[in-house]
PDB file of C-alpha atoms in Angstrom:
ATOM      1  CA  MET U   6       9.191   7.939 -13.121  1.00  0.00           C
ATOM      2  CA  LEU U   7       9.315  11.453 -11.753  1.00  0.00           C
ATOM      3  CA  ASP U   8      11.813  14.049 -12.898  1.00  0.00           C
ATOM      4  CA  LYS U   9      12.189  15.305  -9.354  1.00  0.00           C
ATOM      5  CA  ILE U  10      11.622  13.137  -6.276  1.00  0.00           C
ATOM      6  CA  PRO U  11       9.599  15.005  -3.654  1.00  0.00           C
ATOM      7  CA  ASN U  12      11.429  15.680  -0.371  1.00  0.00           C
ATOM      8  CA  THR U  13      10.064  15.336   3.148  1.00  0.00           C
ATOM      9  CA  GLU U  14       8.944  18.952   3.317  1.00  0.00           C
ATOM     10  CA  GLU U  15       7.016  18.667   0.043  1.00  0.00           C
ATOM     11  CA  ILE U  16       5.191  15.489   1.109  1.00  0.00           C
ATOM     12  CA  THR U  17       4.452  16.933   4.552  1.00  0.00           C
ATOM     13  CA  ALA U  18       3.075  20.149   3.012  1.00  0.00           C
ATOM     14  CA  LEU U  19       0.853  18.088   0.669  1.00  0.00           C
ATOM     15  CA  VAL U  20      -0.582  15.553   3.150  1.00  0.00           C
ATOM     16  CA  GLY U  21      -0.102  17.317   6.495  1.00  0.00           C
ATOM     17  CA  GLN U  22       2.190  16.428   9.412  1.00  0.00           C
ATOM     18  CA  SER U  23      -0.017  13.725  11.006  1.00  0.00           C
ATOM     19  CA  LEU U  24      -0.517  11.850   7.687  1.00  0.00           C
ATOM     20  CA  TYR U  25       3.131  12.225   6.853  1.00  0.00           C
ATOM     21  CA  ASP U  26       3.897  10.516  10.194  1.00  0.00           C
ATOM     22  CA  VAL U  27       1.519   7.677   9.229  1.00  0.00           C
ATOM     23  CA  TRP U  28       3.181   7.432   5.795  1.00  0.00           C
ATOM     24  CA  ASN U  29       6.643   7.352   7.298  1.00  0.00           C
ATOM     25  CA  LYS U  30       5.743   4.715   9.914  1.00  0.00           C
ATOM     26  CA  LEU U  31       4.183   2.519   7.226  1.00  0.00           C
ATOM     27  CA  CYS U  32       7.308   2.779   5.052  1.00  0.00           C
ATOM     28  CA  ILE U  33       9.462   1.867   8.050  1.00  0.00           C
ATOM     29  CA  LEU U  34       7.294  -1.141   8.750  1.00  0.00           C
ATOM     30  CA  ILE U  35       7.449  -2.339   5.121  1.00  0.00           C
ATOM     31  CA  ASP U  36      11.219  -1.750   5.002  1.00  0.00           C
ATOM     32  CA  GLU U  37      11.695  -3.803   8.186  1.00  0.00           C
ATOM     33  CA  LYS U  38      10.016  -6.835   6.581  1.00  0.00           C
ATOM     34  CA  TYR U  39      10.839  -6.509   2.878  1.00  0.00           C
ATOM     35  CA  GLU U  40      13.957  -5.711   0.915  1.00  0.00           C
ATOM     36  CA  MET U  41      12.521  -4.084  -2.158  1.00  0.00           C
ATOM     37  CA  GLU U  42      13.292  -1.521  -4.822  1.00  0.00           C
ATOM     38  CA  CYS U  43      11.302   1.677  -4.421  1.00  0.00           C
ATOM     39  CA  GLN U  44      10.273   4.041  -7.177  1.00  0.00           C
ATOM     40  CA  TRP U  45       8.595   7.451  -7.211  1.00  0.00           C
ATOM     41  CA  ASN U  46       6.041   8.011 -10.013  1.00  0.00           C
ATOM     42  CA  GLU U  47       3.355  10.472 -10.906  1.00  0.00           C
ATOM     43  CA  GLY U  48       0.107   9.580  -9.125  1.00  0.00           C
ATOM     44  CA  GLY U  49      -2.170   9.615 -12.173  1.00  0.00           C
ATOM     45  CA  LYS U  50      -5.507  11.449 -12.216  1.00  0.00           C
ATOM     46  CA  VAL U  51      -6.372  11.106  -8.560  1.00  0.00           C
ATOM     47  CA  TRP U  52      -3.056  11.273  -6.712  1.00  0.00           C
ATOM     48  CA  ASN U  53      -0.028  13.590  -6.886  1.00  0.00           C
ATOM     49  CA  TYR U  54       2.560  10.932  -6.174  1.00  0.00           C
ATOM     50  CA  GLU U  55       2.985   7.159  -6.183  1.00  0.00           C
ATOM     51  CA  TYR U  56       5.747   5.417  -4.206  1.00  0.00           C
ATOM     52  CA  LYS U  57       5.965   1.821  -5.415  1.00  0.00           C
ATOM     53  CA  TYR U  58       7.618  -1.177  -3.717  1.00  0.00           C
ATOM     54  CA  HIS U  59       8.656  -3.800  -6.249  1.00  0.00           C
ATOM     55  CA  ARG U  60      11.159  -6.541  -6.881  1.00  0.00           C
ATOM     56  CA  GLY U  61      11.925  -8.672  -9.875  1.00  0.00           C
ATOM     57  CA  GLY U  62       9.224  -6.987 -11.980  1.00  0.00           C
ATOM     58  CA  LYS U  63       6.517  -7.690  -9.398  1.00  0.00           C
ATOM     59  CA  THR U  64       4.849  -4.986  -7.336  1.00  0.00           C
ATOM     60  CA  LEU U  65       4.310  -5.608  -3.657  1.00  0.00           C
ATOM     61  CA  CYS U  66       2.298  -2.441  -2.930  1.00  0.00           C
ATOM     62  CA  ALA U  67       2.250   1.263  -3.516  1.00  0.00           C
ATOM     63  CA  LEU U  68       1.718   4.330  -1.370  1.00  0.00           C
ATOM     64  CA  TYR U  69      -0.035   7.386  -2.774  1.00  0.00           C
ATOM     65  CA  ALA U  70      -0.149  11.054  -1.733  1.00  0.00           C
ATOM     66  CA  ARG U  71      -2.538  13.899  -2.481  1.00  0.00           C
ATOM     67  CA  LYS U  72      -3.799  16.927  -0.592  1.00  0.00           C
ATOM     68  CA  ASN U  73      -4.594  15.845   2.985  1.00  0.00           C
ATOM     69  CA  CYS U  74      -4.789  12.127   2.065  1.00  0.00           C
ATOM     70  CA  ILE U  75      -2.521   9.122   1.746  1.00  0.00           C
ATOM     71  CA  GLY U  76      -3.294   5.834   0.072  1.00  0.00           C
ATOM     72  CA  PHE U  77      -1.969   2.272   0.325  1.00  0.00           C
ATOM     73  CA  MET U  78      -2.793  -0.094  -2.534  1.00  0.00           C
ATOM     74  CA  VAL U  79      -2.346  -3.815  -2.898  1.00  0.00           C
ATOM     75  CA  ILE U  80      -3.413  -5.649  -6.051  1.00  0.00           C
ATOM     76  CA  PHE U  81      -4.490  -9.237  -5.498  1.00  0.00           C
ATOM     77  CA  GLY U  82      -4.499 -11.822  -8.267  1.00  0.00           C
ATOM     78  CA  LYS U  83      -6.891 -14.779  -8.408  1.00  0.00           C
ATOM     79  CA  ASP U  84      -4.810 -17.030  -6.103  1.00  0.00           C
ATOM     80  CA  GLU U  85      -4.140 -14.211  -3.655  1.00  0.00           C
ATOM     81  CA  ARG U  86      -7.862 -13.407  -3.500  1.00  0.00           C
ATOM     82  CA  ALA U  87      -8.567 -17.036  -2.649  1.00  0.00           C
ATOM     83  CA  LYS U  88      -5.965 -16.858   0.171  1.00  0.00           C
ATOM     84  CA  PHE U  89      -7.631 -13.726   1.555  1.00  0.00           C
ATOM     85  CA  GLU U  90     -11.082 -15.275   1.394  1.00  0.00           C
ATOM     86  CA  LYS U  91      -9.864 -18.274   3.355  1.00  0.00           C
ATOM     87  CA  GLU U  92      -8.410 -16.008   6.056  1.00  0.00           C
ATOM     88  CA  ARG U  93     -10.800 -13.062   5.908  1.00  0.00           C
ATOM     89  CA  ASN U  94     -12.000 -13.490   9.492  1.00  0.00           C
ATOM     90  CA  ASN U  95      -8.454 -12.752  10.684  1.00  0.00           C
ATOM     91  CA  TYR U  96      -8.882  -9.188   9.427  1.00  0.00           C
ATOM     92  CA  SER U  97     -10.794  -6.250  10.906  1.00  0.00           C
ATOM     93  CA  LYS U  98     -14.362  -5.570   9.662  1.00  0.00           C
ATOM     94  CA  GLN U  99     -13.018  -2.308   8.217  1.00  0.00           C
ATOM     95  CA  VAL U 100     -10.405  -4.104   6.108  1.00  0.00           C
ATOM     96  CA  GLN U 101     -12.948  -6.744   5.000  1.00  0.00           C
ATOM     97  CA  LYS U 102     -15.366  -3.993   3.912  1.00  0.00           C
ATOM     98  CA  ILE U 103     -12.671  -2.122   1.897  1.00  0.00           C
ATOM     99  CA  TYR U 104     -11.610  -5.410   0.318  1.00  0.00           C
ATOM    100  CA  ASP U 105     -15.209  -6.333  -0.556  1.00  0.00           C
ATOM    101  CA  GLU U 106     -15.871  -2.960  -2.167  1.00  0.00           C
ATOM    102  CA  ALA U 107     -12.624  -2.897  -4.194  1.00  0.00           C
ATOM    103  CA  GLN U 108     -12.868  -3.028  -7.971  1.00  0.00           C
ATOM    104  CA  ILE U 109     -11.777  -6.127  -9.881  1.00  0.00           C
ATOM    105  CA  TYR U 110      -9.887  -5.547 -13.143  1.00  0.00           C
ATOM    106  CA  ARG U 111      -8.411  -8.045 -15.609  1.00  0.00           C
ATOM    107  CA  ASP U 112      -5.079  -8.036 -13.696  1.00  0.00           C
ATOM    108  CA  GLY U 113      -6.583  -8.409 -10.195  1.00  0.00           C
ATOM    109  CA  LYS U 114      -8.541  -6.808  -7.383  1.00  0.00           C
ATOM    110  CA  TRP U 115      -7.237  -3.321  -6.654  1.00  0.00           C
ATOM    111  CA  VAL U 116      -7.654  -2.705  -2.916  1.00  0.00           C
ATOM    112  CA  MET U 117      -6.989   0.902  -1.834  1.00  0.00           C
ATOM    113  CA  PHE U 118      -6.809   1.855   1.778  1.00  0.00           C
ATOM    114  CA  GLU U 119      -6.639   5.467   3.006  1.00  0.00           C
ATOM    115  CA  PRO U 120      -5.118   5.131   6.483  1.00  0.00           C
ATOM    116  CA  ALA U 121      -5.603   8.128   8.755  1.00  0.00           C
ATOM    117  CA  ASP U 122      -3.631   6.516  11.602  1.00  0.00           C
ATOM    118  CA  THR U 123      -1.695   3.357  12.414  1.00  0.00           C
ATOM    119  CA  SER U 124      -4.728   1.257  13.464  1.00  0.00           C
ATOM    120  CA  MET U 125      -4.805  -0.818  10.251  1.00  0.00           C
ATOM    121  CA  PHE U 126      -1.046  -1.476  10.088  1.00  0.00           C
ATOM    122  CA  HIS U 127      -1.209  -5.027  11.484  1.00  0.00           C
ATOM    123  CA  ASP U 128      -3.785  -5.974   8.834  1.00  0.00           C
ATOM    124  CA  LEU U 129      -1.910  -4.190   6.036  1.00  0.00           C
ATOM    125  CA  ILE U 130       1.311  -6.094   6.803  1.00  0.00           C
ATOM    126  CA  GLN U 131      -0.662  -9.316   6.968  1.00  0.00           C
ATOM    127  CA  LEU U 132      -2.120  -8.536   3.489  1.00  0.00           C
ATOM    128  CA  LEU U 133       1.400  -8.025   2.145  1.00  0.00           C
ATOM    129  CA  GLY U 134       2.238 -11.510   3.460  1.00  0.00           C
ATOM    130  CA  ILE U 135      -0.396 -12.850   1.086  1.00  0.00           C
ATOM    131  CA  LYS U 136       1.395 -11.174  -1.846  1.00  0.00           C
ATOM    132  CA  ARG U 137       4.909 -12.182  -0.795  1.00  0.00           C
ATOM    133  CA  LYS U 138       6.595 -13.718   2.230  1.00  0.00           C
ATOM    134  CA  PRO U 139       8.754 -11.186   4.052  1.00  0.00           C
ATOM    135  CA  ASN U 140      12.414 -11.518   2.989  1.00  0.00           C
ATOM    136  CA  ARG U 141      13.912  -9.791   6.049  1.00  0.00           C
ATOM    137  CA  LYS U 142      13.938 -11.228   9.561  1.00  0.00           C
TER     138      LYS U 142
END
């Protein structure tokens, strides 16, 4: 966990106004569908910040921020990968390519998207539905 949570101005200065708007819209979309706990963390070697959505010890997804870039990561376990494979044609070619190129680790397939606009949002929310059914109407 971070000692000091970054404020809107700090995130905007880091990623830029247009990417901050994308970040904010994505958070609103997730918040509309899921009631989750959110936690700010250090972003590791590659990112400055991580903003994780989780509940009951399970992570739904995480957003990441670094200079002029935002990330959205979903980790798919074996069963979740099988669900995606069954439905893969329901996703854009771009999402399929990012999924196919993602690294598989012992705990799952780590799929990182770097959205520059809102064009992938429909697919991203659909991917979250594989991880967990929305718990808000």
